Amino acid sequence: MLAFLCLILHLLTAYASVSNGKHIILLAGQSNMSGRGGVRNNTWDGVVPLQSQPHPSILRLTAGLTWVKARDPLHKDIDVNVTCGVGPGMSFANRVLEIHPQLGPIGLVPCAIGGPLGTKITQWKKGGFLYNQLLTRATAARTGGGSILAVLWFQGESDTVNEVDANMYKRRLANLFNNLRADLGSPLLPIVQVAIASGQGSFVETVRKAQLETKLRKVSCVDAKGLPLLADNLHLSTPAQVRLGGMLADALFRLRKNKKRTYGPINLLLSSISSPRFPHFMANNGLKLTFFFVFIISYEYWVNHVNVVDSSAASDHLVKDVFILAGQSNMAGRGGVIDGYWDGLIPPEVQTRPGKILRLGGDLSWEDATEPLHSDIDVNKTCGVGPGMAFANAVWRGDPRRDRAVGLVPCAIGGSGIQEWSRGGRLYNGLVRRAAVAVEGGGEIRAVLWFQGERDTVNRSDAESYKEKLQRLFMDLRADLKSPLLPVIQVALASGEGAYVEMVREAQHGIELPNVITVDAKGLELQPDGLHLSTHAQVRVGEMLAHAILQSNCFL
């Protein structure tokens, strides 16, 4: 009897230490993981965006191996030979808690080293200083309770200098990941890596290809290409780091599904032990109960900590109301973008709604939608806030069918004229292909949202032929999407690149097709460039688009 109680107490203590411990995240790589957001001339500007603010449930393991409340710069006492700024770690952790507020404390373990010259992947090989330091810190992080949830890896810029290093990168990266998993005792430890946005040499695409083609189980890759860089064209800006942190969090939850912890069997166990009849019952059934309770504890641990499944298919098979977002830069979103940098500000009207508002990414997989929606679509420009998220939030609030997710399909490309959207062209074919993928797992295309025309204000002949080309585009889309009366909600221009704005606006207002609704952006606030809508104006356009479709018969 005493031996049994000791066994149960030991198992419960071990279980509680893991269940109530930290969810540990290892941050490794070089300078862009360490964080240079906001650093100019070796001085950090001290600006911490809302998405990277400290949180009581986000901790950081210091260089002295003690836990403290986490705040940027996370790597200030790790990557000590340079000035650190904002990295992706804090926005990642905040995003994780946004998705799963019940998850409990998150323990960030900074291990990235950029240094003045950066670190190559050979410096991370097994047995080296950086590798051993990571293992030491990981071991210390688990002391006192907790489990390693994932490794976040962002490195490779230094391996773009030498062609041999670039060609060897894929093999060296796979060896590193395999060695880490073995030495951390977790053969399927989730790893989310970042495909580099820049490099120190001319072999950037070779390294990117190696990263994007890594074929290991439970290894995911998010792409930083197109995110805004600092003036050095090497390091990500603060808004880019914020965006990257959210991408990393979303990718992790596509790799790993975390179930709610009910602890029902554990509570049953505790109530049984405390029962006054337990000693008598135990005397006659001791061996059976021992095996039974060991099974309960093992099962609970497996359900909450070991059961790792690929959850990317969950969003793919939700029933969705699908909306196609097409056009040029004001649909792609430039809200908050000044001089090529996005300020990272996200109004409450464009909030993320996990599982409710989804986005079809550039890789044709569904994920929780966040701004900038077009970051991996309109990749040659800096994207900011567009009308899509405000639209989706307004539709979600106004549509009583809350069992259906809103699925956004970004397709807009900045600077594109109406001729570039003609049937058979690259942009048109890309839209049709993405639309077909969007409905594969269940759902229906509810409307096309169209905001374009600024480019066609430059040349008089383009402006004069705009109405005919626009009507032809809408008819072709309806035919190829097999929906003859597919609703199209278009935006009449607020600005243009040339002198023929009013001519294009007149064409937009004069469209003579059923189920085509026009909302007018004229008079809404513009950015200093006099061309792109501000964040506030984009929110207003999104709400106008939502109001138009919710009030029409075409959404019944």
Coordinates of C-alpha atoms in Angstrom, one line a residue:
M1 CA 0.0 0.0 0.0
L2 CA 2.7 2.5 1.0
A3 CA 4.8 1.5 -2.0
F4 CA 1.8 2.1 -4.3
L5 CA 1.1 5.5 -2.8
C6 CA 4.8 6.5 -3.3
L7 CA 4.6 5.4 -6.9
I8 CA 1.5 7.4 -7.6
L9 CA 2.9 10.5 -5.8
H10 CA 6.1 10.2 -7.9
L11 CA 4.2 9.9 -11.1
L12 CA 1.9 12.8 -10.2
T13 CA 4.8 15.0 -9.3
A14 CA 6.6 14.2 -12.5
Y15 CA 3.4 14.8 -14.5
A16 CA 2.7 18.1 -12.8
S17 CA 6.2 19.3 -13.4
V18 CA 5.8 18.9 -17.1
S19 CA 2.1 19.9 -17.3
N20 CA 2.6 23.1 -15.4
G21 CA 6.1 23.9 -16.7
K22 CA 7.2 26.2 -19.5
H23 CA 6.7 25.7 -23.2
I24 CA 10.3 26.2 -24.3
I25 CA 11.2 27.7 -27.7
L26 CA 14.8 27.7 -28.8
L27 CA 15.8 30.7 -31.0
A28 CA 18.8 30.0 -33.1
G29 CA 20.7 31.3 -36.2
Q30 CA 22.4 34.6 -36.9
S31 CA 21.7 38.3 -36.9
N32 CA 18.1 38.4 -38.2
M33 CA 17.1 35.9 -35.5
S34 CA 19.1 37.8 -32.9
G35 CA 17.3 41.0 -34.1
R36 CA 18.4 44.2 -35.7
G37 CA 15.0 45.8 -36.1
G38 CA 15.3 49.5 -35.4
V39 CA 19.2 49.5 -35.3
R40 CA 20.9 52.2 -37.3
N41 CA 24.5 53.3 -37.0
N42 CA 24.9 50.8 -34.1
T43 CA 22.1 52.4 -32.1
W44 CA 18.7 50.9 -31.4
D45 CA 15.8 53.3 -31.6
G46 CA 14.1 51.7 -28.7
V47 CA 10.7 51.4 -30.5
V48 CA 8.8 48.2 -29.4
P49 CA 5.6 47.6 -31.5
L50 CA 2.4 46.5 -29.8
Q51 CA 2.8 43.0 -31.1
S52 CA 6.2 42.7 -29.3
Q53 CA 5.3 44.1 -25.9
P54 CA 6.2 42.2 -22.8
H55 CA 3.6 39.8 -21.4
P56 CA 3.5 38.1 -17.9
S57 CA 3.4 34.7 -19.5
I58 CA 6.5 35.2 -21.8
L59 CA 9.8 34.6 -20.1
R60 CA 13.4 34.7 -21.3
L61 CA 16.4 32.6 -20.3
T62 CA 19.3 35.0 -19.6
A63 CA 23.0 34.4 -20.3
G64 CA 23.2 33.6 -16.6
L65 CA 20.7 30.8 -17.1
T66 CA 17.9 32.4 -15.0
W67 CA 14.4 33.2 -16.1
V68 CA 13.2 36.8 -16.4
K69 CA 10.3 38.5 -18.0
A70 CA 11.0 38.7 -21.7
R71 CA 11.4 42.0 -23.5
D72 CA 13.3 43.1 -26.6
P73 CA 16.1 43.0 -27.3
L74 CA 15.9 39.3 -26.5
H75 CA 19.5 38.6 -27.4
K76 CA 21.2 41.6 -25.8
D77 CA 23.3 39.5 -23.4
I78 CA 23.8 36.6 -25.9
D79 CA 24.9 38.3 -29.2
V80 CA 27.1 40.7 -27.2
N81 CA 29.5 42.0 -29.8
V82 CA 26.9 43.9 -31.7
T83 CA 23.8 46.1 -31.0
C84 CA 20.7 44.1 -30.9
G85 CA 17.2 45.4 -31.6
V86 CA 13.8 43.8 -32.3
G87 CA 13.8 40.2 -33.6
P88 CA 10.9 37.8 -34.3
G89 CA 10.8 36.2 -30.8
M90 CA 8.5 38.5 -28.9
S91 CA 5.9 38.8 -31.7
F92 CA 6.0 35.0 -32.1
A93 CA 5.3 34.4 -28.5
N94 CA 2.5 37.0 -28.3
R95 CA 1.0 35.5 -31.4
V96 CA 1.1 32.0 -29.8
L97 CA -0.7 33.3 -26.7
E98 CA -3.2 35.1 -29.0
I99 CA -4.0 31.8 -30.7
H100 CA -3.9 29.7 -27.5
P101 CA -4.3 32.0 -24.4
Q102 CA -4.6 28.9 -22.1
L103 CA -1.2 27.5 -23.2
G104 CA 0.6 28.8 -20.1
P105 CA 4.1 30.3 -19.8
I106 CA 6.3 30.4 -22.8
G107 CA 10.0 30.3 -22.2
L108 CA 12.2 31.9 -25.0
V109 CA 15.8 30.7 -25.1
P110 CA 17.9 33.1 -27.2
C111 CA 20.9 31.3 -28.8
A112 CA 21.4 33.2 -32.1
I113 CA 24.8 34.8 -32.8
G114 CA 25.2 37.3 -35.5
G115 CA 28.3 39.1 -34.4
P116 CA 30.1 41.7 -36.6
L117 CA 30.6 39.2 -39.4
G118 CA 27.7 36.8 -39.0
T119 CA 27.8 33.0 -38.4
K120 CA 28.0 30.4 -41.1
I121 CA 26.3 27.0 -40.7
T122 CA 29.6 25.3 -40.3
Q123 CA 30.0 27.2 -37.0
W124 CA 26.8 25.4 -35.8
K125 CA 28.0 21.9 -36.5
K126 CA 27.8 19.3 -33.7
G127 CA 30.6 19.7 -31.1
G128 CA 31.3 23.4 -31.9
F129 CA 30.9 26.2 -29.5
L130 CA 27.6 27.5 -30.8
Y131 CA 26.0 24.0 -30.9
N132 CA 27.2 23.1 -27.4
Q133 CA 26.0 26.4 -26.0
L134 CA 22.6 25.8 -27.5
L135 CA 22.5 22.3 -25.8
T136 CA 23.6 23.8 -22.5
R137 CA 21.0 26.5 -22.6
A138 CA 18.3 24.0 -23.6
T139 CA 19.2 21.7 -20.7
A140 CA 19.1 24.6 -18.3
A141 CA 15.7 25.7 -19.7
R142 CA 14.2 22.3 -18.9
T143 CA 15.5 22.3 -15.3
G144 CA 12.6 22.9 -12.9
G145 CA 9.9 21.8 -15.3
G146 CA 9.0 22.3 -18.9
S147 CA 9.3 20.8 -22.4
I148 CA 10.9 22.1 -25.6
L149 CA 8.0 22.9 -27.9
A150 CA 10.1 23.9 -31.0
V151 CA 13.2 25.3 -32.5
L152 CA 13.0 28.5 -34.6
W153 CA 15.9 28.8 -37.0
F154 CA 16.9 31.8 -39.1
Q155 CA 20.3 31.7 -40.6
G156 CA 22.1 31.5 -44.0
E157 CA 23.0 35.0 -45.0
S158 CA 26.7 34.3 -44.3
D159 CA 26.6 31.2 -46.5
T160 CA 25.7 33.2 -49.6
V161 CA 29.3 34.6 -50.0
N162 CA 31.0 31.4 -51.1
E163 CA 29.6 29.1 -53.8
V164 CA 30.8 26.0 -52.1
D165 CA 29.1 26.9 -48.9
A166 CA 25.9 27.7 -50.7
N167 CA 25.9 24.4 -52.5
M168 CA 26.7 22.5 -49.3
Y169 CA 24.0 24.3 -47.3
K170 CA 21.1 21.9 -47.7
R171 CA 23.2 18.9 -46.5
R172 CA 24.7 20.8 -43.6
L173 CA 21.3 22.1 -42.6
A174 CA 19.7 18.6 -42.6
N175 CA 22.6 17.3 -40.5
L176 CA 22.2 20.1 -38.0
F177 CA 18.5 19.5 -37.5
N178 CA 19.0 15.7 -37.2
N179 CA 21.8 16.2 -34.6
L180 CA 19.8 18.6 -32.6
R181 CA 16.8 16.3 -32.4
A182 CA 19.0 13.4 -31.4
D183 CA 20.8 15.4 -28.7
L184 CA 17.6 17.0 -27.4
G185 CA 16.0 13.5 -27.2
S186 CA 13.1 14.4 -29.4
P187 CA 13.2 12.7 -32.9
L188 CA 10.2 14.7 -34.2
L189 CA 10.9 18.0 -32.5
P190 CA 9.1 20.7 -34.6
I191 CA 11.5 23.0 -36.3
V192 CA 10.3 26.2 -38.1
Q193 CA 13.0 27.8 -40.3
V194 CA 13.0 31.0 -42.2
A195 CA 14.0 31.2 -45.9
I196 CA 16.4 34.2 -46.0
A197 CA 15.3 37.6 -47.4
S198 CA 18.8 38.8 -48.1
G199 CA 22.4 37.8 -48.0
Q200 CA 26.0 38.9 -47.7
G201 CA 26.9 37.5 -51.1
S202 CA 25.7 36.6 -54.5
F203 CA 24.4 33.1 -53.8
V204 CA 21.2 34.0 -52.0
E205 CA 18.9 32.0 -54.3
T206 CA 21.1 28.9 -53.9
V207 CA 20.7 29.0 -50.1
R208 CA 17.0 29.9 -50.3
K209 CA 16.4 26.9 -52.6
A210 CA 18.1 24.7 -50.1
Q211 CA 16.0 26.0 -47.3
L212 CA 12.7 25.8 -49.2
E213 CA 13.4 22.3 -50.3
T214 CA 14.3 20.8 -46.9
K215 CA 12.6 17.5 -46.7
L216 CA 12.4 16.4 -43.1
R217 CA 9.4 15.5 -41.1
K218 CA 8.0 18.2 -38.8
V219 CA 10.2 20.8 -40.4
S220 CA 8.4 23.8 -41.8
C221 CA 9.7 26.8 -43.7
V222 CA 8.3 30.4 -43.8
D223 CA 9.6 32.8 -46.5
A224 CA 11.0 36.2 -45.5
K225 CA 11.4 37.3 -49.1
G226 CA 9.7 40.6 -49.8
L227 CA 9.7 41.7 -46.1
P228 CA 11.1 45.2 -45.7
L229 CA 14.8 45.6 -45.0
L230 CA 16.8 48.2 -43.2
A231 CA 19.0 50.6 -45.2
D232 CA 21.9 48.0 -45.1
N233 CA 19.7 45.7 -47.3
L234 CA 20.6 42.8 -45.1
H235 CA 18.6 43.0 -41.9
L236 CA 14.9 43.0 -41.5
S237 CA 13.1 46.1 -40.2
T238 CA 11.1 46.2 -37.1
P239 CA 7.7 45.8 -38.9
A240 CA 9.2 42.9 -40.9
Q241 CA 10.3 41.2 -37.7
V242 CA 6.8 41.6 -36.3
R243 CA 5.3 40.1 -39.4
L244 CA 7.9 37.2 -39.3
G245 CA 7.1 36.4 -35.7
G246 CA 3.5 35.9 -36.6
M247 CA 4.4 33.8 -39.6
L248 CA 6.5 31.5 -37.4
A249 CA 3.8 31.1 -34.9
D250 CA 1.2 30.2 -37.5
A251 CA 3.6 27.8 -39.1
L252 CA 4.3 26.1 -35.8
F253 CA 0.6 25.5 -35.2
R254 CA 0.3 23.9 -38.6
L255 CA 2.9 21.5 -37.5
R256 CA 1.6 20.8 -34.0
K257 CA -1.9 20.6 -32.6
N258 CA -2.3 21.5 -28.9
K259 CA -5.4 20.0 -27.3
K260 CA -7.2 21.4 -24.3
R261 CA -6.1 19.9 -21.0
T262 CA -9.1 18.7 -19.0
Y263 CA -7.1 16.4 -16.7
G264 CA -10.4 14.5 -16.1
P265 CA -8.6 11.1 -15.4
I266 CA -6.1 12.8 -13.1
N267 CA -8.9 14.4 -11.1
L268 CA -10.6 11.0 -10.9
L269 CA -7.3 9.5 -9.6
L270 CA -6.9 12.2 -6.9
S271 CA -10.6 11.9 -5.8
S272 CA -10.2 8.1 -5.6
I273 CA -7.1 8.3 -3.4
S274 CA -8.8 10.8 -1.1
S275 CA -11.9 8.6 -0.6
P276 CA -12.2 7.0 2.9
R277 CA -13.0 3.6 1.2
F278 CA -9.8 3.7 -0.8
P279 CA -7.5 1.7 1.7
H280 CA -10.0 -1.2 1.9
F281 CA -10.5 -1.3 -1.8
M282 CA -6.8 -1.1 -2.4
A283 CA -6.1 -4.1 -0.1
N284 CA -8.1 -6.3 -2.5
N285 CA -7.3 -4.8 -5.8
G286 CA -3.8 -3.2 -5.4
L287 CA -2.0 -4.7 -8.4
K288 CA -4.9 -3.9 -10.8
L289 CA -5.2 -0.4 -9.5
T290 CA -1.5 0.2 -9.9
F291 CA -1.5 -0.7 -13.5
F292 CA -4.8 1.2 -14.1
F293 CA -3.5 4.5 -12.5
V294 CA -0.1 4.2 -14.3
F295 CA -2.1 3.9 -17.6
I296 CA -4.2 7.0 -16.7
I297 CA -1.2 9.1 -16.0
S298 CA 0.7 7.9 -19.1
Y299 CA -2.4 8.5 -21.3
E300 CA -2.9 12.0 -20.0
Y301 CA 0.7 12.9 -20.6
W302 CA 0.6 11.5 -24.2
V303 CA -2.6 13.4 -25.0
N304 CA -1.3 16.7 -23.8
H305 CA 2.5 16.6 -24.6
V306 CA 3.4 13.8 -27.0
N307 CA 0.5 13.7 -29.4
V308 CA 1.8 15.7 -32.3
V309 CA -0.2 15.8 -35.5
D310 CA -0.1 17.7 -38.7
S311 CA -2.9 20.2 -38.4
S312 CA -2.4 22.0 -41.6
A313 CA -5.3 20.0 -43.1
A314 CA -7.7 21.3 -40.5
S315 CA -8.0 24.7 -42.2
D316 CA -7.9 23.2 -45.6
H317 CA -11.2 21.3 -45.0
L318 CA -13.2 24.0 -43.2
V319 CA -16.2 25.1 -45.1
K320 CA -15.4 28.6 -46.3
D321 CA -17.0 31.6 -47.9
V322 CA -14.2 32.4 -50.3
F323 CA -13.4 36.0 -51.5
I324 CA -10.9 36.8 -54.2
L325 CA -8.9 40.0 -53.7
A326 CA -7.6 41.3 -56.9
G327 CA -6.3 44.5 -58.5
Q328 CA -3.1 46.5 -57.8
S329 CA -1.4 48.2 -54.9
N330 CA -4.3 49.6 -53.0
M331 CA -5.9 46.2 -52.9
A332 CA -2.5 44.6 -52.0
G333 CA -2.3 47.2 -49.2
R334 CA 0.1 50.1 -48.6
G335 CA -1.6 51.4 -45.5
G336 CA 1.2 52.4 -43.1
V337 CA 4.0 52.1 -45.6
I338 CA 6.2 55.2 -45.8
D339 CA 9.5 55.3 -47.7
G340 CA 9.4 51.5 -48.2
Y341 CA 8.8 50.7 -44.6
W342 CA 5.6 49.4 -43.0
D343 CA 4.9 50.9 -39.5
G344 CA 3.4 47.6 -38.3
L345 CA 0.3 49.2 -36.8
I346 CA -2.8 47.0 -37.0
P347 CA -6.1 48.7 -36.1
P348 CA -8.7 46.7 -34.0
E349 CA -10.9 46.5 -37.1
V350 CA -8.4 44.2 -38.8
Q351 CA -7.8 41.9 -35.9
T352 CA -6.9 38.2 -36.4
R353 CA -9.6 35.7 -35.8
P354 CA -8.0 32.2 -35.6
G355 CA -10.0 29.6 -37.4
K356 CA -12.6 32.2 -38.4
I357 CA -10.7 34.3 -41.0
L358 CA -8.3 32.4 -43.2
R359 CA -5.9 33.3 -45.9
L360 CA -4.6 31.3 -48.9
G361 CA -0.8 31.8 -48.8
G362 CA 1.6 31.9 -51.7
D363 CA 2.3 28.2 -51.1
L364 CA -1.5 27.4 -51.7
S365 CA -2.1 26.4 -48.1
W366 CA -4.7 27.9 -45.7
E367 CA -3.5 29.8 -42.6
D368 CA -5.0 32.2 -40.1
A369 CA -5.1 35.6 -41.9
T370 CA -3.0 38.5 -40.7
E371 CA -1.8 41.7 -42.2
P372 CA -0.1 42.2 -44.6
L373 CA -2.3 39.8 -46.5
H374 CA -0.3 40.1 -49.7
S375 CA 3.2 39.8 -48.2
D376 CA 4.0 36.7 -50.1
I377 CA 2.0 37.6 -53.2
D378 CA 3.0 41.2 -54.1
V379 CA 6.6 40.4 -53.3
N380 CA 8.4 43.1 -55.1
K381 CA 7.0 45.9 -52.9
T382 CA 6.5 46.5 -49.2
C383 CA 3.0 45.6 -48.3
G384 CA 1.0 47.1 -45.4
V385 CA -2.7 47.2 -44.4
G386 CA -5.2 46.7 -47.2
P387 CA -9.0 46.4 -47.2
G388 CA -9.1 42.6 -46.9
M389 CA -9.0 42.1 -43.1
A390 CA -11.4 44.9 -42.3
F391 CA -13.7 43.4 -45.0
A392 CA -13.5 39.9 -43.5
N393 CA -14.0 41.1 -39.9
A394 CA -17.1 43.1 -41.0
V395 CA -18.5 40.1 -42.9
W396 CA -17.8 37.8 -40.0
R397 CA -19.6 40.1 -37.6
G398 CA -22.5 40.6 -40.0
D399 CA -23.1 37.1 -41.3
P400 CA -25.2 34.9 -39.0
R401 CA -23.6 31.7 -40.4
R402 CA -20.7 31.7 -37.9
D403 CA -20.0 28.0 -38.7
R404 CA -18.4 29.1 -42.0
A405 CA -14.9 30.6 -42.1
V406 CA -14.1 33.6 -44.3
G407 CA -11.4 32.6 -46.7
L408 CA -9.4 35.4 -48.3
V409 CA -7.5 34.7 -51.5
P410 CA -4.9 37.5 -52.1
C411 CA -4.1 38.0 -55.8
A412 CA -3.4 41.7 -56.2
I413 CA -0.1 42.9 -57.8
G414 CA 1.0 46.5 -57.4
G415 CA 1.5 48.6 -60.5
S416 CA -0.5 46.3 -62.8
G417 CA -2.6 47.8 -65.6
I418 CA -5.9 46.3 -66.7
Q419 CA -4.3 44.9 -69.8
E420 CA -2.0 42.7 -67.6
W421 CA -5.2 41.1 -66.1
S422 CA -6.5 40.0 -69.5
R423 CA -7.5 36.4 -70.0
G424 CA -4.6 34.1 -70.6
G425 CA -2.1 36.4 -69.0
R426 CA 0.1 35.6 -65.9
L427 CA -2.0 37.5 -63.4
Y428 CA -5.3 36.2 -64.7
N429 CA -4.1 32.6 -64.8
G430 CA -2.7 32.9 -61.3
L431 CA -6.0 34.2 -60.0
V432 CA -8.0 31.4 -61.6
R433 CA -5.5 28.8 -60.3
R434 CA -5.6 30.1 -56.7
A435 CA -9.4 30.3 -56.9
A436 CA -9.6 26.7 -57.9
V437 CA -7.3 25.6 -55.0
A438 CA -9.3 27.7 -52.6
V439 CA -12.5 25.7 -53.0
E440 CA -10.9 22.2 -53.1
G441 CA -11.4 21.5 -49.4
G442 CA -14.9 22.8 -49.2
G443 CA -16.4 26.2 -49.7
E444 CA -17.8 28.5 -52.3
I445 CA -16.5 31.6 -54.1
R446 CA -18.8 34.3 -52.8
A447 CA -17.4 37.3 -54.6
V448 CA -14.4 39.0 -56.3
L449 CA -13.2 42.2 -54.7
W450 CA -11.6 44.4 -57.3
F451 CA -9.5 47.6 -56.7
Q452 CA -7.5 48.6 -59.7
G453 CA -7.1 51.4 -62.3
E454 CA -4.5 53.8 -61.0
R455 CA -2.0 52.6 -63.6
D456 CA -4.5 53.2 -66.4
T457 CA -4.8 56.9 -65.7
V458 CA -1.4 57.6 -67.3
N459 CA -2.3 57.1 -70.9
R460 CA -5.4 58.5 -72.5
S461 CA -6.0 55.5 -74.8
D462 CA -5.8 53.1 -71.7
A463 CA -8.3 55.3 -69.9
E464 CA -10.7 55.4 -72.9
S465 CA -10.6 51.6 -73.3
Y466 CA -10.8 50.8 -69.6
K467 CA -14.6 50.2 -69.4
E468 CA -14.5 47.7 -72.3
K469 CA -11.5 45.8 -70.8
L470 CA -12.9 45.8 -67.3
Q471 CA -16.3 44.4 -68.4
R472 CA -14.5 41.7 -70.5
L473 CA -12.4 40.8 -67.5
F474 CA -15.4 40.4 -65.2
M475 CA -17.2 38.2 -67.8
D476 CA -14.2 36.1 -68.4
L477 CA -13.7 35.5 -64.7
R478 CA -17.3 34.5 -64.2
A479 CA -17.0 32.0 -67.1
D480 CA -13.7 30.5 -66.0
L481 CA -14.9 30.3 -62.3
K482 CA -18.1 28.7 -63.6
S483 CA -20.3 31.2 -61.9
P484 CA -22.2 33.4 -64.4
L485 CA -23.6 35.8 -61.8
L486 CA -20.6 35.8 -59.5
P487 CA -20.8 39.0 -57.4
V488 CA -18.1 41.5 -58.2
I489 CA -17.6 44.4 -55.8
Q490 CA -15.2 47.0 -57.2
V491 CA -13.7 50.2 -55.8
A492 CA -13.9 53.4 -57.8
L493 CA -10.5 55.1 -57.6
A494 CA -9.4 57.7 -55.0
S495 CA -6.3 58.6 -56.9
G496 CA -4.2 57.8 -59.9
E497 CA -0.7 57.8 -61.4
G498 CA -1.7 60.1 -64.3
A499 CA -4.1 62.9 -65.5
Y500 CA -7.0 60.7 -66.5
V501 CA -8.4 59.7 -63.1
E502 CA -11.9 60.9 -63.8
M503 CA -12.1 59.1 -67.1
V504 CA -11.3 55.8 -65.4
R505 CA -13.7 56.6 -62.5
E506 CA -16.5 57.2 -65.0
A507 CA -15.8 53.9 -66.6
Q508 CA -15.9 52.1 -63.3
H509 CA -19.2 53.7 -62.4
G510 CA -20.6 53.0 -65.8
I511 CA -20.2 49.2 -65.7
E512 CA -23.4 47.6 -67.1
L513 CA -23.3 44.0 -65.7
P514 CA -25.6 42.3 -63.2
N515 CA -24.3 41.8 -59.7
V516 CA -21.5 44.3 -60.1
I517 CA -21.5 46.8 -57.2
T518 CA -19.2 49.8 -57.0
V519 CA -18.1 51.5 -53.8
D520 CA -16.3 54.9 -54.0
A521 CA -13.0 55.6 -52.4
K522 CA -12.9 59.2 -53.5
G523 CA -12.2 61.6 -50.6
L524 CA -10.6 59.0 -48.4
E525 CA -7.3 59.8 -46.7
L526 CA -4.2 59.2 -48.8
Q527 CA -0.6 58.5 -47.8
P528 CA 2.0 61.3 -48.4
D529 CA 2.6 59.9 -51.9
G530 CA -0.9 61.1 -52.9
L531 CA -1.6 57.7 -54.5
H532 CA -2.1 55.0 -51.8
L533 CA -4.8 54.9 -49.1
S534 CA -3.8 55.3 -45.5
T535 CA -4.4 52.6 -43.0
H536 CA -7.6 54.4 -41.7
A537 CA -8.9 54.7 -45.3
Q538 CA -8.2 51.0 -46.0
V539 CA -10.3 50.1 -43.0
R540 CA -13.1 52.2 -44.3
V541 CA -12.9 50.7 -47.8
G542 CA -13.0 47.2 -46.3
E543 CA -16.1 48.0 -44.3
M544 CA -17.7 49.6 -47.4
L545 CA -17.0 46.4 -49.4
A546 CA -18.5 44.3 -46.6
H547 CA -21.6 46.5 -46.3
A548 CA -22.2 46.3 -50.1
I549 CA -22.1 42.5 -50.2
L550 CA -24.1 42.0 -47.0
Q551 CA -26.8 44.3 -48.2
S552 CA -27.1 42.7 -51.6
N553 CA -29.2 39.7 -52.6
C554 CA -26.1 38.0 -54.0
F555 CA -24.9 36.9 -50.5
L556 CA -28.1 35.0 -49.6

